[in-house]
Each structure stands twice: as structure tokens, then as C-alpha cells.
């Protein structure tokens, strides 16, 4: 009977086709008919709508000869702009709905299952339309291209802003960033120089090339995030669904063209390598991530703890083998602590100095080589202050400053300077305390990195929605309850919706925030409850139940 069913399925396939092709077509057809396949198609159509709507209401160029040649410039103005905006938001909601449905399947709700490779395939399906979209929810890609052109044309992006190099690329940079020096590492500047050398001042080709450059970061995330669950205790499919397939990540990091895609991918891969005891290789990978964006460097001090713990375990195992006794190893495992003396190790300070010295040396070698190749210095350190120009409600210092001005006659800018200073002091203290507290195991060290990232996002002068991809990528590796995942779904959905498609902030519009909050609550509840708003008719539910019953049988 099994052979009969197989022949019956193959009867409608092209005659003479390769058996491998037939198997692939059959598998693809079965996937397309499955619940996860339906969700994949829904998300794909959502991405298509975002792409097409973005030509009119995305972070478009100030002058678009392509739309003019196609007689579609009307999409950017009046009713055309409204229509484009509606199309984008419908697409975003479709992607969120599809993501939540896949979440239910990934968690095993309703008896359905989805594999890791299927989720990876869905990532590819969803990002394909976004590769050709206008920049979405941010204009940062234009700044990236302008900074790359500075290096290409002989300027130092750490000394001058894009305004020093007039042209088409400068015309599309947000005014707030035209005089700001580059806050990114030398490797990213080298990528920008290579792209602008190939594409010239062609904004469309440059934007697509930037997205292609980000794809290795996405590939690293698709490998590293599920792999981290081996050490952190989570479920690989849930981790990939939460940290990679998430619309907040795909729409903002691929659609929005942010170098976080590379930085987070390299950081996750580096952490995974260190956990696998490839310590030097892991630090090299994280150092490359720092040479993309400095934030990845937060992980390095915690990786030193992991390396020390591995060294203690190795020496304890060697002593156990030498004396044929498990007592030493058992005692060590009772009180794991990277800073605790043991019979197998020299003084902890000596061990720390040695391993930290190796780590610093490897990092300095990688970063120094990149700086020499790019022909730039360390001006990116001072350029990090450029983010102070961003003021929004996602940053705790900004919230505190607004609260003070509500009850006092003080000037907002004066108060903001004070709240930012206080929060920076608190952030430094919290980072040091977290680093010292989370030193007892691999899982603790990774948790420390997550807490450090969250502290930076909340307490730094500026915060943007896609910054939350930093802690999310590592947090997904841990085992979580359904309630915790619901909270994360709600937060990610809210962050996805509080910015406008053209990159402007929607946080100061009450109705925009209210609708985003409503959608976030519905998305969170939908992870556990199908149709929480009871929108489906009774007849539709009956048909669904009747069609599902043979499957359950």
C-alpha cells in the first residue's frame, strides 16, 4: 500500500523527470498544503505588499527618476501616498499574523509541527521581495552609502560628515546626519567603499548591494541561534522562529538595511564558537563584529569568563585522569566560578590576566588590521556620541526628562542632559556589576550579555526598535514558557509598529501608539489562542473542525 500511494503521488509529475526532482516537488507540494505552508505564503504576500507599497510610502529617494519614467510618481503624493501607506501596513500585519501562526505550529499547538529546515526556507521566502524594496522604516542606508563614498573619494569618514562630499548620495541622507561623522567600524566602511566603487552614485543598486552584503549575517544567525540552544537549553525551532523569522528582524534589518544584521550574526557565531571551546576563533569573529558596529564588543568580557571556566574544567579533568578520582571534578562542579581559586589553576588573577590578555591581543590584531586596510584611525569612538541627536520615548533618559518637565518649569533640553548623564553612570555601574555577577557558568555568562544589551538599549541616550535584535538573538537560545514567549511576541510586534514606513517616529501620535498596542496585545494572545477576537463565523469554525478531524484520526 505504501508503494501504491507513492506511485499515485508521482503519476501527475512530468514524465522522465529526475527522481530527486520528483521528490523535491512532492515535498514542496506537501509543504505548500500544510498549515505552515499557508503561513509561509501569507508572509510572502505580506512582504510583497511591503515592497510595492514602499515605492510610494517607504523611505524613498527625494527624487526618483525610475518612478517618474514609469509614470508612478503619484504614489508618493496625496491619495497615492495614502494608498501606498495602507498597502504597507496591511503587508506588515500579514507578516505578523503569519509569524504568530508559525509560532503556534513551532510550539506544537494543534498537533502540527515544523522543522528547522522548513523555517530556514521560510526565511528565504519572506526576504526575497524585501531585497528589492525601497529602504523601509529608516533612511540609514543612504547614510551608509554616503559614508562609503567618503572613503572612496579620499575623505576620512571619522573626521567629516557626508556634507563634505556633495552629490546624489548626499541628497538622500537625513538632514540630521549630513554633518555627523561615521559611528561604525572600519570593516563596515570598507564594505561601503567597495559597494560605492561598484555602483557609483546609483542609489537603487547601492541599496540592493547593501542588502546582499547583509545576507551573510542572516546566514550566520540561522546557523548560530539554533546552535546556541545546545548549550542554553532552548528548542532550536523556537529559537529560529523568535530571533530570525521575527518581522521586527526581517523588516527592519533587511527591509530597513541596518548593519545590525551583520553585527548580530557575527556576535552570535562568535559566542557559539567560544561555547564550543574554539576560543580564539570566537573572539576573532566577535572582533570582526565590533569592526562593523561597536556594540558587539559588549560580549567580549563575558567570553573571558567562559574561556576561564573551560580552562578550569580541562585542568580538573586532567588531574582526575592522573589520580583516577572523581572527587576533584565533583568538588569543582559544586562551586563553579571563573574567579574562584582551585587546586588545578594558578592564582585567579594570573589566569584572568593571561586569558584576557590573549583576548585583547587577538581583538587588537583584527581591529588594527582592519583600520590599517581602511586607512582610518579610531575616530569612530568619538563619533558614537552622534546618536545623542536621536530623541524618542524608547530611551529611559528621554522618558525621565519628559516626566520632570511635566511637574516642573525646567527646560526639557537642560533636564535631558542631566538624565542622560545619570543614566550613563547607572549603565556603567550596571554593566560592571553584571559582568562580575554572571561568571559562574556558560549559561550565566550568556545571560549576562543579554542583560548588558538590554541595559544599553534602555539607558543609552538613544534607542531604536531594531536595537532589540541584539539581546533577542541570544535570549532565544534559552528555554522559555509560553507566557514569556507571549510577552516577547507582544513587545516585538509593538516595536515593529511604532515607527512610520518612511522612517519617522510614530511615538508622539496617540492613536498610532494605541493601535500599535492593541495589535501587540492581539498578537501576544494569538500565540496561545486561535482567533482571540472571535472574528471567524461559526460556520467557518465548523468547516475547519470537520476538515481537521480526519487528520487527528
Short mmCIF file of C-alpha atoms in Angstrom, two decimals, residues 82-537:
data_model
loop_
_atom_site.label_atom_id
_atom_site.label_comp_id
_atom_site.label_asym_id
_atom_site.label_seq_id
_atom_site.Cartn_x
_atom_site.Cartn_y
_atom_site.Cartn_z
CA UNK A 82 -2.25 57.18 1.47
CA UNK A 83 -2.87 54.09 -0.67
CA UNK A 84 0.82 53.11 -0.51
CA UNK A 85 0.82 53.51 3.27
CA UNK A 86 -2.27 51.31 3.64
CA UNK A 87 -0.69 48.64 1.45
CA UNK A 88 2.46 48.65 3.61
CA UNK A 89 0.57 48.34 6.89
CA UNK A 90 -1.59 45.50 5.53
CA UNK A 91 1.61 43.75 4.47
CA UNK A 92 3.17 44.23 7.90
CA UNK A 93 0.07 42.85 9.63
CA UNK A 94 0.04 39.86 7.27
CA UNK A 95 3.66 39.09 8.13
CA UNK A 96 2.96 39.41 11.87
CA UNK A 97 -0.12 37.16 11.56
CA UNK A 98 1.86 34.57 9.61
CA UNK A 99 4.69 34.74 12.16
CA UNK A 100 2.33 34.15 15.08
CA UNK A 101 0.68 31.23 13.29
CA UNK A 102 4.09 29.71 12.69
CA UNK A 103 4.81 30.28 16.36
CA UNK A 104 1.79 28.20 17.34
CA UNK A 105 2.95 25.45 14.98
CA UNK A 106 6.52 25.64 16.29
CA UNK A 107 5.25 25.28 19.85
CA UNK A 108 3.22 22.24 18.80
CA UNK A 109 -0.19 23.83 19.28
CA UNK A 110 -2.92 21.91 17.44
CA UNK A 111 -0.73 18.87 16.82
CA UNK A 112 1.14 20.40 13.85
CA UNK A 113 4.94 20.54 13.66
CA UNK A 114 7.52 22.41 11.63
CA UNK A 115 11.17 21.52 11.07
CA UNK A 116 14.25 23.70 11.33
CA UNK A 117 14.93 23.48 7.59
CA UNK A 118 11.34 24.48 6.81
CA UNK A 119 11.73 27.58 8.98
CA UNK A 120 15.01 28.42 7.24
CA UNK A 121 13.28 28.04 3.87
CA UNK A 122 10.52 30.39 5.04
CA UNK A 123 13.13 33.00 5.98
CA UNK A 124 14.38 32.87 2.39
CA UNK A 125 10.84 33.09 1.02
CA UNK A 126 10.00 36.14 3.13
CA UNK A 127 13.14 38.17 2.50
CA UNK A 128 13.18 37.70 -1.30
CA UNK A 129 10.72 40.56 -2.04
CA UNK A 130 12.32 42.76 0.62
CA UNK A 131 15.69 42.60 -1.17
CA UNK A 132 14.24 44.84 -3.89
CA UNK A 133 12.19 47.21 -1.72
CA UNK A 134 12.90 50.85 -1.05
CA UNK A 135 14.50 51.29 2.39
CA UNK A 136 11.74 50.67 4.94
CA UNK A 137 11.18 52.38 8.31
CA UNK A 138 14.61 54.06 8.16
CA UNK A 139 16.85 56.17 5.91
CA UNK A 140 20.09 54.80 7.37
CA UNK A 141 21.05 53.04 4.13
CA UNK A 142 21.57 56.41 2.46
CA UNK A 143 23.96 57.39 5.24
CA UNK A 144 25.84 54.09 4.81
CA UNK A 145 26.30 54.77 1.09
CA UNK A 146 27.34 58.38 1.65
CA UNK A 147 29.92 57.33 4.27
CA UNK A 148 31.27 54.64 1.94
CA UNK A 149 31.56 57.26 -0.81
CA UNK A 150 33.55 59.48 1.55
CA UNK A 151 36.18 56.76 1.98
CA UNK A 152 36.07 56.02 -1.74
CA UNK A 153 36.73 59.66 -2.63
CA UNK A 154 39.64 60.12 -0.23
CA UNK A 155 37.88 61.59 2.80
CA UNK A 156 38.11 60.25 6.36
CA UNK A 157 34.53 59.42 7.47
CA UNK A 158 35.69 59.73 11.09
CA UNK A 159 36.70 63.36 10.51
CA UNK A 160 34.00 64.73 8.19
CA UNK A 161 30.34 64.02 7.54
CA UNK A 162 28.65 63.28 4.19
CA UNK A 163 28.18 67.04 3.66
CA UNK A 164 31.86 67.22 2.64
CA UNK A 165 31.10 65.16 -0.50
CA UNK A 166 28.11 66.69 -2.36
CA UNK A 167 26.22 64.56 -4.83
CA UNK A 168 23.22 62.30 -5.33
CA UNK A 169 24.08 60.18 -2.29
CA UNK A 170 24.24 63.22 -0.01
CA UNK A 171 20.87 64.47 -1.31
CA UNK A 172 19.10 61.46 0.24
CA UNK A 173 20.80 61.48 3.66
CA UNK A 174 18.58 62.62 6.54
CA UNK A 175 19.48 66.25 7.36
CA UNK A 176 20.31 65.34 10.96
CA UNK A 177 23.13 63.04 9.78
CA UNK A 178 24.69 65.11 6.99
CA UNK A 179 27.27 66.66 9.31
CA UNK A 180 27.71 63.60 11.58
CA UNK A 181 30.87 61.51 11.29
CA UNK A 182 30.59 57.74 10.88
CA UNK A 183 29.99 55.81 14.14
CA UNK A 184 30.75 52.44 12.53
CA UNK A 185 33.86 50.27 12.46
CA UNK A 186 36.47 50.12 9.69
CA UNK A 187 35.24 46.83 8.21
CA UNK A 188 31.83 48.33 7.53
CA UNK A 189 33.44 51.41 5.98
CA UNK A 190 35.48 49.13 3.71
CA UNK A 191 32.23 47.42 2.65
CA UNK A 192 30.67 50.81 1.93
CA UNK A 193 33.70 51.83 -0.13
CA UNK A 194 33.57 48.59 -2.14
CA UNK A 195 29.84 48.96 -2.80
CA UNK A 196 30.02 52.59 -3.90
CA UNK A 197 33.05 51.82 -6.05
CA UNK A 198 30.97 49.19 -7.88
CA UNK A 199 27.62 51.01 -8.02
CA UNK A 200 28.85 54.60 -8.16
CA UNK A 201 26.14 57.05 -7.14
CA UNK A 202 23.32 54.72 -8.21
CA UNK A 203 21.13 54.69 -5.10
CA UNK A 204 18.99 51.72 -6.16
CA UNK A 205 21.94 49.47 -7.00
CA UNK A 206 23.75 50.59 -3.86
CA UNK A 207 20.77 49.79 -1.63
CA UNK A 208 20.35 46.31 -3.13
CA UNK A 209 24.10 45.69 -2.81
CA UNK A 210 23.95 46.70 0.86
CA UNK A 211 21.22 44.14 1.44
CA UNK A 212 23.24 41.44 -0.32
CA UNK A 213 26.18 42.29 1.95
CA UNK A 214 23.89 41.80 4.98
CA UNK A 215 22.89 38.27 3.92
CA UNK A 216 25.99 36.55 5.42
CA UNK A 217 24.89 37.98 8.78
CA UNK A 218 21.45 36.45 8.29
CA UNK A 219 23.02 33.12 7.36
CA UNK A 220 25.19 33.20 10.49
CA UNK A 221 22.10 33.89 12.61
CA UNK A 222 20.23 30.98 11.02
CA UNK A 223 23.12 28.71 11.99
CA UNK A 224 24.21 30.15 15.33
CA UNK A 225 20.87 30.94 17.01
CA UNK A 226 19.54 27.34 16.88
CA UNK A 227 23.03 26.03 17.69
CA UNK A 228 23.15 28.07 20.90
CA UNK A 229 20.24 26.06 22.25
CA UNK A 230 22.64 23.11 22.60
CA UNK A 231 24.33 25.00 25.44
CA UNK A 232 21.47 27.17 26.70
CA UNK A 233 18.67 24.62 26.89
CA UNK A 234 16.17 26.01 24.41
CA UNK A 235 14.43 24.46 21.42
CA UNK A 236 16.15 25.11 18.04
CA UNK A 237 12.95 25.69 16.07
CA UNK A 238 11.55 28.10 18.66
CA UNK A 239 14.85 29.98 18.76
CA UNK A 240 14.95 30.39 14.97
CA UNK A 241 11.30 31.41 14.85
CA UNK A 242 11.70 34.01 17.61
CA UNK A 243 15.05 35.59 16.71
CA UNK A 244 15.30 35.28 12.92
CA UNK A 245 11.86 34.81 11.37
CA UNK A 246 10.60 37.69 13.52
CA UNK A 247 9.16 40.54 11.35
CA UNK A 248 10.94 43.03 13.64
CA UNK A 249 14.22 41.48 12.48
CA UNK A 250 13.45 40.80 8.82
CA UNK A 251 11.55 44.01 8.02
CA UNK A 252 13.86 46.33 9.97
CA UNK A 253 17.24 44.68 9.39
CA UNK A 254 16.73 43.53 5.78
CA UNK A 255 13.96 45.87 4.65
CA UNK A 256 15.43 48.75 6.64
CA UNK A 257 19.01 47.85 5.62
CA UNK A 258 20.72 48.01 9.03
CA UNK A 259 24.23 46.80 9.76
CA UNK A 260 22.88 45.14 12.92
CA UNK A 261 22.20 42.20 10.59
CA UNK A 262 25.95 41.64 10.18
CA UNK A 263 26.89 42.63 13.71
CA UNK A 264 24.36 40.35 15.43
CA UNK A 265 25.14 37.42 13.13
CA UNK A 266 28.87 37.70 13.82
CA UNK A 267 28.31 38.16 17.56
CA UNK A 268 26.07 35.06 17.80
CA UNK A 269 28.51 32.99 15.75
CA UNK A 270 31.41 34.14 17.93
CA UNK A 271 29.56 33.21 21.14
CA UNK A 272 28.69 29.81 19.68
CA UNK A 273 32.33 29.17 18.77
CA UNK A 274 33.53 30.11 22.26
CA UNK A 275 30.93 27.81 23.82
CA UNK A 276 32.32 25.04 21.61
CA UNK A 277 35.79 25.81 23.03
CA UNK A 278 37.10 27.44 19.85
CA UNK A 279 38.04 30.46 21.94
CA UNK A 280 40.44 32.33 19.66
CA UNK A 281 38.25 31.78 16.60
CA UNK A 282 35.20 33.03 18.50
CA UNK A 283 36.97 36.19 19.64
CA UNK A 284 38.19 36.82 16.07
CA UNK A 285 34.59 36.58 14.80
CA UNK A 286 33.26 38.89 17.54
CA UNK A 287 36.13 41.33 16.83
CA UNK A 288 35.01 41.47 13.20
CA UNK A 289 31.52 42.22 14.52
CA UNK A 290 32.94 45.10 16.57
CA UNK A 291 34.64 46.35 13.39
CA UNK A 292 31.11 46.51 11.93
CA UNK A 293 29.45 48.14 14.94
CA UNK A 294 31.00 48.70 18.37
CA UNK A 295 28.04 47.23 20.29
CA UNK A 296 29.25 43.67 19.65
CA UNK A 297 32.18 44.39 21.98
CA UNK A 298 29.86 44.08 24.99
CA UNK A 299 30.10 40.29 24.65
CA UNK A 300 33.89 40.11 24.87
CA UNK A 301 34.37 40.49 28.68
CA UNK A 302 31.79 37.76 29.31
CA UNK A 303 33.51 35.43 26.84
CA UNK A 304 36.64 35.69 29.00
CA UNK A 305 34.69 34.10 31.89
CA UNK A 306 33.61 31.23 29.63
CA UNK A 307 37.19 30.66 28.49
CA UNK A 308 38.43 30.59 32.10
CA UNK A 309 35.70 28.11 33.08
CA UNK A 310 36.68 25.86 30.18
CA UNK A 311 40.32 26.04 31.23
CA UNK A 312 39.42 25.08 34.81
CA UNK A 313 37.31 22.16 33.57
CA UNK A 314 40.13 20.96 31.32
CA UNK A 315 42.74 21.03 34.09
CA UNK A 316 40.37 19.38 36.58
CA UNK A 317 39.70 16.61 34.07
CA UNK A 318 43.43 16.13 33.54
CA UNK A 319 44.03 15.83 37.30
CA UNK A 320 41.12 13.43 37.63
CA UNK A 321 42.62 11.27 34.90
CA UNK A 322 46.04 11.42 36.59
CA UNK A 323 44.81 10.35 40.04
CA UNK A 324 41.88 8.27 38.78
CA UNK A 325 39.47 10.06 41.09
CA UNK A 326 36.25 11.99 40.50
CA UNK A 327 36.49 13.93 43.77
CA UNK A 328 38.33 16.94 42.35
CA UNK A 329 35.94 17.36 39.43
CA UNK A 330 32.87 16.86 41.62
CA UNK A 331 34.06 19.50 44.07
CA UNK A 332 34.77 21.94 41.27
CA UNK A 333 31.32 21.44 39.73
CA UNK A 334 29.65 22.16 43.09
CA UNK A 335 31.01 25.69 43.15
CA UNK A 336 31.64 26.81 39.57
CA UNK A 337 33.17 30.26 39.49
CA UNK A 338 35.58 31.68 36.94
CA UNK A 339 37.15 33.86 39.66
CA UNK A 340 37.38 31.16 42.35
CA UNK A 341 40.77 29.60 43.21
CA UNK A 342 41.13 25.88 42.66
CA UNK A 343 43.78 23.20 43.11
CA UNK A 344 44.18 22.88 39.36
CA UNK A 345 44.74 26.53 38.48
CA UNK A 346 47.27 29.23 39.32
CA UNK A 347 46.01 32.33 41.11
CA UNK A 348 42.73 33.54 39.50
CA UNK A 349 44.19 36.97 38.78
CA UNK A 350 47.04 35.37 36.85
CA UNK A 351 44.67 33.20 34.83
CA UNK A 352 42.39 36.14 34.15
CA UNK A 353 45.32 38.34 33.07
CA UNK A 354 46.62 35.63 30.76
CA UNK A 355 43.32 34.81 29.04
CA UNK A 356 42.11 38.40 28.93
CA UNK A 357 45.49 39.41 27.52
CA UNK A 358 45.19 36.85 24.75
CA UNK A 359 41.66 38.06 24.01
CA UNK A 360 42.69 41.71 23.93
CA UNK A 361 45.67 40.86 21.72
CA UNK A 362 43.51 38.95 19.22
CA UNK A 363 40.94 41.75 19.18
CA UNK A 364 43.61 44.43 18.72
CA UNK A 365 45.21 42.50 15.86
CA UNK A 366 41.91 42.09 13.99
CA UNK A 367 40.69 45.63 14.59
CA UNK A 368 44.10 47.18 13.93
CA UNK A 369 44.48 45.30 10.63
CA UNK A 370 41.03 46.48 9.51
CA UNK A 371 41.87 50.08 10.44
CA UNK A 372 45.16 49.95 8.53
CA UNK A 373 43.50 48.50 5.43
CA UNK A 374 40.78 51.16 5.58
CA UNK A 375 43.36 53.87 6.21
CA UNK A 376 41.45 55.33 9.16
CA UNK A 377 42.14 55.80 12.85
CA UNK A 378 39.93 55.37 15.90
CA UNK A 379 37.69 58.37 15.34
CA UNK A 380 34.65 56.10 15.47
CA UNK A 381 34.91 56.18 19.30
CA UNK A 382 34.08 59.91 19.47
CA UNK A 383 31.57 59.53 16.63
CA UNK A 384 29.46 57.27 18.84
CA UNK A 385 28.19 60.43 20.54
CA UNK A 386 26.32 61.29 17.33
CA UNK A 387 23.39 59.14 18.49
CA UNK A 388 22.63 61.85 21.06
CA UNK A 389 20.73 63.61 18.29
CA UNK A 390 18.03 60.94 18.49
CA UNK A 391 15.25 61.77 20.95
CA UNK A 392 12.32 59.39 21.37
CA UNK A 393 10.27 57.61 24.01
CA UNK A 394 12.17 54.32 23.67
CA UNK A 395 15.03 55.74 25.74
CA UNK A 396 14.70 55.90 29.53
CA UNK A 397 16.64 59.20 29.86
CA UNK A 398 14.18 60.82 27.46
CA UNK A 399 11.18 59.46 29.38
CA UNK A 400 12.59 60.74 32.69
CA UNK A 401 13.29 64.17 31.19
CA UNK A 402 9.71 64.46 29.93
CA UNK A 403 8.34 63.40 33.33
CA UNK A 404 10.40 66.08 35.09
CA UNK A 405 9.15 68.79 32.73
CA UNK A 406 5.56 67.74 33.39
CA UNK A 407 5.83 68.70 37.06
CA UNK A 408 8.44 71.48 36.93
CA UNK A 409 9.01 74.60 34.79
CA UNK A 410 12.51 73.40 33.81
CA UNK A 411 13.65 73.39 30.18
CA UNK A 412 13.49 69.96 28.53
CA UNK A 413 16.96 70.08 26.93
CA UNK A 414 18.62 71.08 30.22
CA UNK A 415 16.86 68.27 32.06
CA UNK A 416 17.71 65.80 29.29
CA UNK A 417 21.42 66.49 29.70
CA UNK A 418 21.16 65.63 33.40
CA UNK A 419 19.03 62.49 32.94
CA UNK A 420 21.36 61.22 30.22
CA UNK A 421 24.38 61.72 32.45
CA UNK A 422 22.72 59.95 35.38
CA UNK A 423 21.60 57.05 33.19
CA UNK A 424 25.08 56.71 31.69
CA UNK A 425 26.58 56.46 35.18
CA UNK A 426 23.93 53.88 36.12
CA UNK A 427 24.62 51.98 32.88
CA UNK A 428 28.37 51.74 33.54
CA UNK A 429 27.75 50.57 37.11
CA UNK A 430 25.19 48.01 35.95
CA UNK A 431 27.48 46.67 33.23
CA UNK A 432 30.35 46.17 35.68
CA UNK A 433 28.07 44.56 38.29
CA UNK A 434 26.51 42.27 35.67
CA UNK A 435 29.90 41.20 34.37
CA UNK A 436 31.06 40.28 37.90
CA UNK A 437 27.80 38.62 38.92
CA UNK A 438 27.35 36.36 35.88
CA UNK A 439 30.63 34.41 35.94
CA UNK A 440 29.68 31.01 37.33
CA UNK A 441 28.71 29.09 34.18
CA UNK A 442 28.34 29.30 30.42
CA UNK A 443 24.62 29.99 30.70
CA UNK A 444 25.17 32.71 33.29
CA UNK A 445 27.76 34.43 31.10
CA UNK A 446 25.41 34.46 28.10
CA UNK A 447 22.59 35.73 30.32
CA UNK A 448 24.96 38.50 31.44
CA UNK A 449 25.48 39.52 27.80
CA UNK A 450 21.71 39.71 27.34
CA UNK A 451 21.22 41.85 30.44
CA UNK A 452 24.09 44.11 29.35
CA UNK A 453 22.49 44.62 25.93
CA UNK A 454 19.10 45.43 27.46
CA UNK A 455 20.75 47.91 29.85
CA UNK A 456 22.48 49.65 26.95
CA UNK A 457 19.28 49.88 24.91
CA UNK A 458 17.25 51.28 27.81
CA UNK A 459 19.81 53.57 29.45
CA UNK A 460 21.74 54.93 26.46
CA UNK A 461 20.83 58.40 25.11
CA UNK A 462 19.16 56.93 22.03
CA UNK A 463 17.20 53.76 21.31
CA UNK A 464 15.59 52.46 18.12
CA UNK A 465 13.30 49.43 17.59
CA UNK A 466 15.86 47.28 15.80
CA UNK A 467 18.32 47.62 18.70
CA UNK A 468 16.28 44.96 20.49
CA UNK A 469 17.57 42.41 17.97
CA UNK A 470 20.83 42.44 19.98
CA UNK A 471 19.55 40.75 23.17
CA UNK A 472 16.78 38.85 21.37
CA UNK A 473 19.24 36.80 19.29
CA UNK A 474 20.90 35.35 22.39
CA UNK A 475 17.79 35.17 24.58
CA UNK A 476 16.10 32.92 22.00
CA UNK A 477 18.57 30.17 22.87
CA UNK A 478 17.11 29.71 26.36
CA UNK A 479 14.08 27.59 27.19
CA UNK A 480 11.05 29.82 27.74
CA UNK A 481 7.49 29.31 28.88
CA UNK A 482 4.59 30.10 26.57
CA UNK A 483 3.75 33.11 28.74
CA UNK A 484 7.27 34.52 28.31
CA UNK A 485 7.07 33.99 24.56
CA UNK A 486 3.72 35.78 24.51
CA UNK A 487 5.31 38.79 26.19
CA UNK A 488 8.15 38.77 23.67
CA UNK A 489 5.71 38.49 20.76
CA UNK A 490 3.77 41.48 22.09
CA UNK A 491 6.91 43.59 22.61
CA UNK A 492 8.34 42.74 19.18
CA UNK A 493 5.01 43.50 17.48
CA UNK A 494 4.73 46.84 19.28
CA UNK A 495 8.28 47.81 18.35
CA UNK A 496 7.59 46.80 14.74
CA UNK A 497 4.57 49.12 14.54
CA UNK A 498 5.63 52.30 16.39
CA UNK A 499 7.69 53.73 13.53
CA UNK A 500 6.30 55.02 10.24
CA UNK A 501 7.30 53.35 6.95
CA UNK A 502 9.20 56.47 5.87
CA UNK A 503 11.39 56.31 8.99
CA UNK A 504 9.60 58.96 11.05
CA UNK A 505 8.62 58.28 14.65
CA UNK A 506 5.03 57.41 15.48
CA UNK A 507 5.51 57.52 19.25
CA UNK A 508 4.18 61.07 19.55
CA UNK A 509 0.85 60.22 17.89
CA UNK A 510 -1.61 58.91 20.49
CA UNK A 511 -3.76 56.96 18.05
CA UNK A 512 -0.74 55.41 16.36
CA UNK A 513 0.58 54.16 19.70
CA UNK A 514 -2.88 52.98 20.77
CA UNK A 515 -3.39 50.94 17.59
CA UNK A 516 0.13 49.50 17.86
CA UNK A 517 -0.56 48.50 21.46
CA UNK A 518 -3.87 46.88 20.50
CA UNK A 519 -2.20 44.90 17.70
CA UNK A 520 0.60 43.84 20.05
CA UNK A 521 -1.85 42.51 22.64
CA UNK A 522 -3.80 40.60 19.98
CA UNK A 523 -0.60 39.10 18.58
CA UNK A 524 0.56 38.04 22.04
CA UNK A 525 -2.77 36.38 22.93
CA UNK A 526 -2.95 34.75 19.47
CA UNK A 527 0.19 32.76 20.21
CA UNK A 528 -1.88 30.66 22.60
CA UNK A 529 -5.45 31.28 21.43
CA UNK A 530 -6.70 30.93 17.86
CA UNK A 531 -8.92 33.84 16.84
CA UNK A 532 -8.90 35.73 20.19
CA UNK A 533 -11.21 38.43 18.76
CA UNK A 534 -13.77 35.79 17.62
CA UNK A 535 -13.80 37.14 14.08
CA UNK A 536 -14.40 33.79 12.39
CA UNK A 537 -18.02 32.81 11.86
#
